[in-house]
Coordinates of C-alpha atoms in Angstrom, one line a residue:
M15 CA 127.8 52.4 15.6
A16 CA 131.4 53.0 16.6
F17 CA 132.0 49.9 18.6
R18 CA 129.9 47.6 15.8
L19 CA 132.8 48.5 13.8
R20 CA 135.0 48.0 17.0
L21 CA 133.5 45.1 17.0
I22 CA 133.3 43.6 13.9
I23 CA 137.2 45.3 13.2
A24 CA 138.3 42.9 16.2
I25 CA 137.0 40.3 15.3
L26 CA 138.4 40.2 11.9
V27 CA 141.8 40.9 13.1
A28 CA 141.5 37.8 15.6
K29 CA 140.9 35.8 13.0
A30 CA 143.6 36.2 10.6
I31 CA 146.1 36.3 13.5
M32 CA 144.7 32.6 14.0
W33 CA 144.8 32.1 10.5
L34 CA 148.2 33.3 10.1
V35 CA 150.1 31.5 13.7
R36 CA 148.2 28.9 12.5
L37 CA 149.9 28.8 8.7
L38 CA 153.3 29.5 10.1
G39 CA 152.7 26.5 12.7
R40 CA 154.2 29.2 15.7
G41 CA 152.4 28.9 18.2
K42 CA 148.2 27.0 19.8
G43 CA 147.6 30.8 19.0
S44 CA 144.9 30.6 22.0
S45 CA 145.9 34.0 23.7
L46 CA 147.7 36.8 20.7
P47 CA 144.6 37.1 19.6
G48 CA 142.2 38.1 22.0
M49 CA 145.8 40.1 23.2
V50 CA 144.7 42.2 20.2
A51 CA 140.8 42.3 20.1
L52 CA 140.5 44.1 23.2
K53 CA 143.3 46.0 21.8
I54 CA 140.4 47.4 19.4
C55 CA 136.9 46.4 20.9
P56 CA 138.3 46.7 24.7
G57 CA 133.9 45.7 25.5
I58 CA 134.2 42.5 22.8
L59 CA 134.5 39.9 25.9
G60 CA 131.7 41.1 28.1
C61 CA 129.2 42.0 24.9
L62 CA 130.5 37.9 23.2
A63 CA 130.4 35.8 26.6
R64 CA 126.5 38.0 27.5
Q65 CA 125.2 35.9 23.2
A66 CA 125.6 31.8 26.3
S67 CA 122.4 31.7 26.8
R68 CA 121.6 30.0 29.7
G69 CA 125.0 30.8 32.1
V70 CA 128.4 30.7 33.1
V71 CA 130.4 28.3 34.9
M72 CA 134.5 29.4 35.9
V73 CA 137.0 27.9 37.4
T74 CA 139.9 28.8 39.3
G75 CA 142.0 27.8 42.1
T76 CA 145.2 27.7 42.6
N77 CA 145.3 23.1 40.9
G78 CA 143.7 21.7 38.9
K79 CA 141.9 24.7 37.4
T80 CA 142.7 22.9 33.1
T81 CA 141.1 19.9 34.1
T82 CA 138.4 20.5 36.0
N83 CA 137.0 23.2 33.6
N84 CA 138.0 20.1 30.6
M85 CA 136.4 17.6 32.5
I86 CA 132.3 20.0 32.8
A87 CA 132.8 20.7 29.5
R88 CA 132.7 17.4 28.8
V89 CA 129.7 16.2 31.0
V90 CA 127.9 19.6 29.4
R91 CA 129.4 18.1 26.5
E92 CA 127.5 14.4 27.0
A93 CA 123.9 16.1 28.3
G94 CA 124.1 17.9 24.7
Y95 CA 124.4 21.2 25.3
R96 CA 126.6 23.4 23.3
V97 CA 129.9 25.1 24.6
V98 CA 132.8 27.1 24.2
V99 CA 135.5 27.0 26.7
N100 CA 139.5 27.9 26.7
A101 CA 140.6 24.1 27.0
E102 CA 144.2 24.9 26.2
G103 CA 144.6 26.5 28.9
A104 CA 145.1 29.9 28.0
N105 CA 143.3 30.6 31.4
L106 CA 144.8 35.1 31.2
I107 CA 141.3 37.5 30.0
T108 CA 143.4 37.2 26.9
G109 CA 143.2 33.6 26.4
V110 CA 139.1 33.9 27.5
T111 CA 138.6 36.4 24.8
T112 CA 139.8 34.0 22.7
A113 CA 138.1 31.0 23.7
F114 CA 135.4 33.9 22.1
L115 CA 137.0 34.9 19.6
K116 CA 137.0 31.5 17.8
A117 CA 133.4 30.4 18.4
A118 CA 132.3 34.1 17.3
S119 CA 131.4 34.7 14.2
L120 CA 132.5 37.0 11.4
S121 CA 129.3 39.4 12.4
G122 CA 130.2 38.7 16.6
R123 CA 127.1 35.8 17.1
V124 CA 128.4 33.5 18.9
D125 CA 126.1 30.5 19.3
C126 CA 126.6 28.3 22.3
D127 CA 124.3 27.1 25.4
Y128 CA 127.1 27.7 28.4
A129 CA 130.9 29.5 28.1
L130 CA 133.0 26.9 30.5
L131 CA 136.1 29.3 31.8
E132 CA 139.2 28.2 33.6
V133 CA 140.7 31.9 35.0
D134 CA 143.6 32.8 36.8
E135 CA 143.4 33.7 40.6
A136 CA 144.9 36.8 39.6
S137 CA 142.8 37.4 36.1
F138 CA 139.7 36.3 38.5
P139 CA 138.4 40.5 39.3
R140 CA 139.0 42.0 35.3
V141 CA 137.5 39.0 33.9
T142 CA 134.5 39.1 36.4
R143 CA 134.4 42.7 34.8
Q144 CA 133.3 41.8 32.1
V145 CA 132.1 37.8 32.2
Y146 CA 128.7 37.6 34.8
P147 CA 129.4 34.0 36.3
N148 CA 126.3 31.6 37.6
I149 CA 128.5 29.9 38.9
V150 CA 132.2 29.5 40.0
V151 CA 134.2 26.3 40.5
I152 CA 137.0 27.0 43.6
T153 CA 139.0 24.1 43.5
N154 CA 142.1 24.7 46.3
F155 CA 144.8 28.0 47.4
F156 CA 147.9 26.9 47.6
R157 CA 151.3 28.7 47.1
D158 CA 152.1 29.4 43.8
Q159 CA 154.5 31.9 41.7
L160 CA 154.9 35.1 45.1
D161 CA 156.9 37.2 42.6
R162 CA 153.5 37.4 39.7
Y163 CA 151.0 36.9 42.2
G164 CA 152.3 38.0 45.8
E165 CA 151.7 36.2 49.4
L166 CA 147.9 33.7 49.1
D167 CA 146.2 36.4 51.9
K168 CA 146.4 38.8 48.5
T169 CA 145.0 36.1 46.1
I170 CA 141.9 34.9 48.4
S171 CA 141.5 39.1 49.2
L172 CA 141.2 39.1 45.5
I173 CA 138.9 36.6 44.6
R174 CA 136.7 36.9 47.4
E175 CA 136.2 41.1 47.1
A176 CA 135.8 39.3 43.4
L177 CA 132.5 37.2 44.2
V178 CA 130.8 40.0 46.5
Q179 CA 130.1 42.6 43.6
L180 CA 128.8 39.0 41.3
P181 CA 125.0 39.0 42.6
G182 CA 122.8 35.6 41.9
T183 CA 126.5 33.6 41.7
G184 CA 126.8 30.7 43.0
L185 CA 130.2 28.6 44.5
V186 CA 131.2 25.3 44.0
L187 CA 134.1 25.0 47.3
N188 CA 136.2 22.8 48.2
A189 CA 134.7 21.7 51.5
D190 CA 138.6 20.2 52.5
D191 CA 140.8 23.1 51.7
P192 CA 140.0 25.9 54.7
L193 CA 141.4 28.3 52.7
V194 CA 138.0 27.6 49.9
A195 CA 135.6 26.2 52.5
P196 CA 135.2 29.8 54.2
L197 CA 135.0 32.0 50.6
A198 CA 131.0 31.1 50.8
T199 CA 130.1 32.9 54.0
S200 CA 132.3 35.7 53.5
T201 CA 130.6 36.6 51.1
G202 CA 127.5 35.8 51.4
K203 CA 127.3 33.3 48.7
E204 CA 125.0 29.8 48.9
A205 CA 127.9 27.8 48.3
F206 CA 127.7 23.3 47.1
Y207 CA 130.3 21.6 48.5
Y208 CA 132.3 18.6 47.9
G209 CA 135.1 17.0 49.8
L210 CA 137.2 13.4 50.4
G211 CA 136.1 11.1 53.4
E212 CA 138.3 9.2 55.9
H213 CA 139.9 6.1 53.2
H214 CA 143.0 4.7 53.8
Q215 CA 145.3 6.9 52.0
V216 CA 144.9 9.7 55.0
A217 CA 147.5 10.6 56.6
S218 CA 148.3 12.0 60.6
F219 CA 150.8 13.7 59.6
S220 CA 151.4 16.2 57.0
A221 CA 155.1 17.2 56.6
A222 CA 154.3 19.9 53.1
A223 CA 154.5 22.8 53.5
R224 CA 150.8 24.2 54.6
E225 CA 149.4 26.9 53.9
G226 CA 146.1 27.0 55.5
R227 CA 148.0 26.1 58.8
F228 CA 145.4 28.9 61.3
C229 CA 142.6 29.7 61.6
P230 CA 141.5 31.4 58.2
H231 CA 139.0 33.5 61.3
C232 CA 140.1 33.5 65.1
G233 CA 144.2 32.6 63.5
R234 CA 144.6 29.6 66.1
E235 CA 146.8 26.7 64.8
L236 CA 144.1 24.1 63.3
F237 CA 143.5 21.1 64.5
Y238 CA 142.9 18.0 61.7
A239 CA 141.6 14.4 62.1
Y240 CA 143.5 12.8 59.6
Y241 CA 144.8 14.7 56.2
H242 CA 143.9 13.8 52.4
Y243 CA 147.9 15.9 51.7
S244 CA 149.2 19.2 52.6
Q245 CA 146.6 21.0 53.8
L246 CA 143.6 19.7 52.9
G247 CA 141.7 16.6 54.3
N248 CA 139.3 17.0 57.7
Y249 CA 140.7 20.4 60.4
R250 CA 138.6 22.0 63.2
C251 CA 139.6 25.2 64.7
P252 CA 139.8 24.4 69.1
G253 CA 139.6 28.7 69.5
C254 CA 136.0 29.6 67.5
G255 CA 134.8 26.2 65.9
F256 CA 135.4 26.7 62.4
S257 CA 135.4 22.8 60.8
R258 CA 135.3 21.5 57.6
P259 CA 131.3 21.9 56.3
L260 CA 129.8 18.9 55.6
A261 CA 130.3 18.0 51.8
D262 CA 127.2 17.2 49.8
V263 CA 129.2 15.5 47.2
E264 CA 132.2 12.9 49.1
G265 CA 134.4 10.6 48.3
T266 CA 135.3 7.3 49.9
E267 CA 136.4 4.0 50.0
V268 CA 139.5 5.1 47.0
S269 CA 141.4 3.1 45.4
Q270 CA 144.4 3.9 42.7
G271 CA 146.2 1.4 40.3
D272 CA 145.8 1.1 35.5
H273 CA 146.0 4.2 35.8
R274 CA 143.3 5.3 36.9
I275 CA 141.2 6.6 40.5
T276 CA 138.0 5.9 41.6
C277 CA 136.0 6.0 44.9
R278 CA 132.3 5.5 46.0
L279 CA 130.3 8.5 45.5
R280 CA 128.2 10.0 48.4
S281 CA 125.9 12.8 46.1
P282 CA 121.9 14.3 46.8
A283 CA 121.2 11.7 43.9
G284 CA 122.4 9.1 45.3
S285 CA 125.9 6.2 46.1
H286 CA 128.0 5.7 42.7
E287 CA 130.7 4.6 42.1
L288 CA 132.9 6.9 39.9
V289 CA 136.3 6.5 37.7
I290 CA 138.7 9.1 36.1
P291 CA 140.8 7.2 34.5
V292 CA 143.7 9.6 35.2
P293 CA 145.4 8.6 38.2
G294 CA 146.7 10.6 41.5
L295 CA 143.9 12.3 44.7
Y296 CA 144.5 15.2 43.2
N297 CA 142.6 14.4 39.5
L298 CA 139.9 12.7 42.1
Y299 CA 139.1 16.3 43.4
N300 CA 138.8 17.6 40.0
G301 CA 136.3 15.1 39.0
L302 CA 134.1 15.1 42.3
A303 CA 134.0 19.5 41.5
A304 CA 133.6 18.1 38.2
F305 CA 130.3 15.9 39.0
S306 CA 129.3 18.5 41.6
A307 CA 128.7 20.9 38.9
G308 CA 127.4 19.2 36.4
L309 CA 124.5 18.1 39.1
S310 CA 124.4 22.0 40.0
L311 CA 123.4 23.0 36.1
G312 CA 120.4 19.6 36.8
V313 CA 122.2 17.5 34.3
E314 CA 121.3 13.4 34.9
P315 CA 124.2 11.9 37.7
G316 CA 124.2 9.3 35.4
V317 CA 125.8 11.3 31.7
I318 CA 128.6 13.2 34.2
I319 CA 129.5 9.3 35.3
G320 CA 129.5 8.5 32.3
A321 CA 131.4 11.6 30.9
L322 CA 133.9 12.0 33.8
A323 CA 134.8 7.8 32.5
G324 CA 135.9 8.9 29.1
Y325 CA 137.7 12.0 30.0
T326 CA 140.8 12.1 28.7
P327 CA 143.4 15.0 29.6
A328 CA 145.2 17.9 28.3
T329 CA 148.5 18.1 27.5
G330 CA 150.6 17.8 30.3
R331 CA 148.1 16.6 32.8
M332 CA 149.4 12.9 32.7
E333 CA 149.4 12.6 29.5
R334 CA 150.9 9.9 28.2
F335 CA 152.1 8.1 25.2
L336 CA 154.4 5.1 24.4
Y337 CA 157.1 4.9 22.9
R338 CA 158.5 0.9 21.9
D339 CA 156.1 -0.1 24.3
K340 CA 157.7 1.5 26.9
P341 CA 155.4 4.4 28.7
V342 CA 155.6 7.6 28.8
L343 CA 153.3 10.4 30.7
L344 CA 153.7 14.3 30.5
N345 CA 152.5 16.0 33.6
L346 CA 152.1 19.4 34.7
V347 CA 154.8 21.4 37.4
K348 CA 154.0 24.7 38.8
N349 CA 154.2 25.0 42.7
P350 CA 155.2 22.9 45.5
T351 CA 152.1 21.4 46.4
G352 CA 151.6 20.3 43.1
F353 CA 155.6 18.8 42.0
N354 CA 154.8 17.1 45.3
E355 CA 151.5 15.1 43.7
G356 CA 153.5 14.3 41.1
L357 CA 156.0 13.3 43.2
G358 CA 153.5 11.1 44.1
A359 CA 152.5 9.9 41.1
L360 CA 156.2 8.8 40.7
L361 CA 156.2 6.8 43.5
S362 CA 153.0 4.9 43.2
L363 CA 154.4 3.9 39.7
P364 CA 156.0 0.2 39.1
G365 CA 159.7 0.6 38.6
P366 CA 162.3 1.0 37.7
V367 CA 161.5 4.6 36.8
D368 CA 163.6 7.7 34.1
V369 CA 162.7 10.5 35.1
L370 CA 162.6 13.7 33.1
I371 CA 162.4 17.1 35.5
A372 CA 162.3 20.7 32.8
I373 CA 162.8 23.8 34.6
N374 CA 163.3 27.2 32.8
D375 CA 162.4 30.3 34.8
N376 CA 160.4 32.2 32.1
D377 CA 157.2 34.9 32.8
A378 CA 154.9 32.5 33.7
D379 CA 157.2 30.1 35.4
G380 CA 157.7 32.5 37.4
R381 CA 161.5 34.4 37.4
D382 CA 162.7 32.7 40.8
I383 CA 162.5 29.3 40.9
S384 CA 163.5 29.3 45.4
W385 CA 160.1 27.3 45.3
L386 CA 162.2 24.4 44.2
W387 CA 163.3 23.9 47.9
D388 CA 160.0 23.3 49.1
V389 CA 159.4 20.2 46.7
D390 CA 159.7 17.5 49.3
F391 CA 162.3 16.0 46.5
E392 CA 164.3 13.7 50.3
V393 CA 161.3 11.5 49.4
L394 CA 163.3 10.5 46.2
E395 CA 166.2 9.5 47.9
E396 CA 164.6 7.0 50.3
H397 CA 163.2 5.6 47.1
H398 CA 166.4 6.0 44.9
H399 CA 166.2 1.9 44.3
R400 CA 162.9 2.6 41.9
L401 CA 164.8 5.3 40.1
N402 CA 166.4 4.6 36.5
S403 CA 168.3 7.7 36.0
L404 CA 166.8 11.9 36.8
V405 CA 167.3 13.3 33.7
C406 CA 167.4 18.0 34.8
T407 CA 166.6 19.8 31.5
G408 CA 165.0 23.0 31.0
Q409 CA 166.5 26.5 30.7
R410 CA 167.7 25.9 34.9
G411 CA 168.4 21.6 34.4
A412 CA 170.6 22.7 36.3
E413 CA 169.8 24.3 39.4
M414 CA 168.0 22.2 39.9
A415 CA 170.0 19.1 39.0
V416 CA 172.2 20.9 42.5
R417 CA 168.8 20.8 44.5
L418 CA 168.5 16.8 43.5
K419 CA 171.7 16.4 45.3
Y420 CA 170.9 19.0 48.4
A421 CA 167.8 16.1 48.6
G422 CA 170.4 13.2 48.7
V423 CA 169.8 11.8 45.2
P424 CA 172.5 9.4 44.3
L425 CA 174.7 11.6 42.2
D426 CA 175.6 8.5 39.5
K427 CA 171.7 8.6 38.2
V428 CA 171.3 12.5 37.9
V429 CA 172.3 14.4 34.2
V430 CA 171.9 17.4 33.1
E431 CA 171.3 18.1 29.3
N432 CA 169.4 19.9 26.8
M433 CA 165.9 19.2 25.6
H434 CA 166.1 16.6 23.0
R435 CA 168.4 14.5 24.8
A436 CA 167.0 14.5 28.3
V437 CA 164.1 13.4 26.1
E438 CA 166.0 11.0 23.8
H439 CA 168.5 9.7 27.5
V440 CA 165.1 9.1 29.0
L441 CA 163.0 7.2 26.3
N442 CA 166.1 5.1 26.1
G443 CA 167.2 4.5 29.6
S444 CA 166.5 0.9 30.5
G445 CA 163.4 1.6 32.8
N446 CA 160.2 0.5 32.7
T447 CA 158.2 3.5 32.5
A448 CA 159.8 7.2 31.4
Y449 CA 158.5 10.0 33.8
L450 CA 158.9 14.2 32.3
L451 CA 158.1 16.6 34.5
A452 CA 157.8 20.5 32.9
T453 CA 157.0 24.2 34.3
Y454 CA 154.5 26.3 31.8
T455 CA 156.9 27.7 29.0
A456 CA 159.0 24.0 28.8
L457 CA 155.6 21.4 28.3
W458 CA 155.1 22.5 24.7
P459 CA 158.8 22.0 23.6
L460 CA 158.4 19.4 25.5
E461 CA 155.8 17.9 24.0
R462 CA 156.2 19.0 20.9
I463 CA 159.9 16.8 20.7
L464 CA 158.4 13.7 22.7
S465 CA 155.7 14.1 20.2
G466 CA 158.4 13.7 17.2
Y467 CA 159.5 10.0 18.9
A468 CA 156.6 8.5 21.1
K469 CA 152.7 8.3 20.5
R470 CA 150.5 10.1 21.7
E471 CA 147.9 6.5 23.3
S472 CA 144.8 8.1 23.4
R473 CA 143.7 11.1 21.3
V474 CA 144.1 15.3 24.3
E475 CA 140.4 15.8 25.4
S476 CA 140.1 19.1 21.8
L477 CA 136.3 20.4 22.5
P478 CA 135.4 21.8 19.8
S479 CA 133.3 25.2 19.4
V480 CA 130.1 26.2 18.1
S481 CA 131.4 28.2 15.5

């Protein structure tokens, strides 16, 4: 009775906070309700999550969690199921709890088929102590916010140890990442692998920061037949024989253009053309992960393909706007590998481009911004003729400008402005496109300012709760 009483009080208080946050216009209310509810009733998350009648899918890893999880949610909804999903990317235990609270009735009932949860790597053990996932999708592992996560080995170890405690959980793993692929053998779990085959954009050399340079089993340096980006590619160890596993779902014949990326897909369900209406090779990986998760849940491949072709990105994930016929793209960046891929997408745009880079150093961004020196900004020197201006803003905008200076970018193209003036600068620049890159806490204020000037081209992926 005591637990039941705490549960109802926690839900009432959380829903009151959600209402108040909306009334005051103070953010999305995607974490605070869960934080307070967990204080009142520590077991509330497990109680609510157990009501997902067909099970729970979790997505974790460094990059692509929000996009992959929202893609899976779209697939599952198209298949006719009701879902609970933390679609806004609030992926700590407080955000996961809030997602269930939004779906819960005042009596604590959650009427859904699947819970689809993006979970922060460091929070994964804490969340899985309350929520049992039937399937865990792991996207990739890259160095990220060292002051918060610590070294990458520690992050991988946390997830591996948590997985071992989950009997019966199946894995969907990125075969191309030598840091992800071994989790099947090291945890003794069944795995369904996805990856990319060789295509015309692969490279024989990767100068970017690579975390998976050495074999996770014997420590010998890995040999690569080719790279997709960073440590993702076709690898093998000359010492112990560890190698890229055969992918159950594999993309080939990759093609990019017109704000989308496509490939030919081979899977146990046959051959299909996969269209992801968001540019970037990393988004193709997200689509492959979502396709694999959909197949694992028994969704028909035609339904999955159709759902992914209609996907619209969440806020800041290559989100598209239009300002006086000028295309505007807003993209989140948070670590060297993601930033490098963001720069790759920038250089694929028809020039000239007006660029805004917003860097904050709050706790959610990581207080240490030294990671900016691991980003390959030097590519902007080589292609500076395609860039009309580079406007730096945010709490560490000045340091960003210094980084561009040492990367060799012509200083007459670099400007430091406050956020409002920075947005006005790139929107009214003479470039064909405006491209905005922002860290976590800079993203939301930047999106609010941008929304005041530019029209969002497509509805942001927003999945209704089941309540």
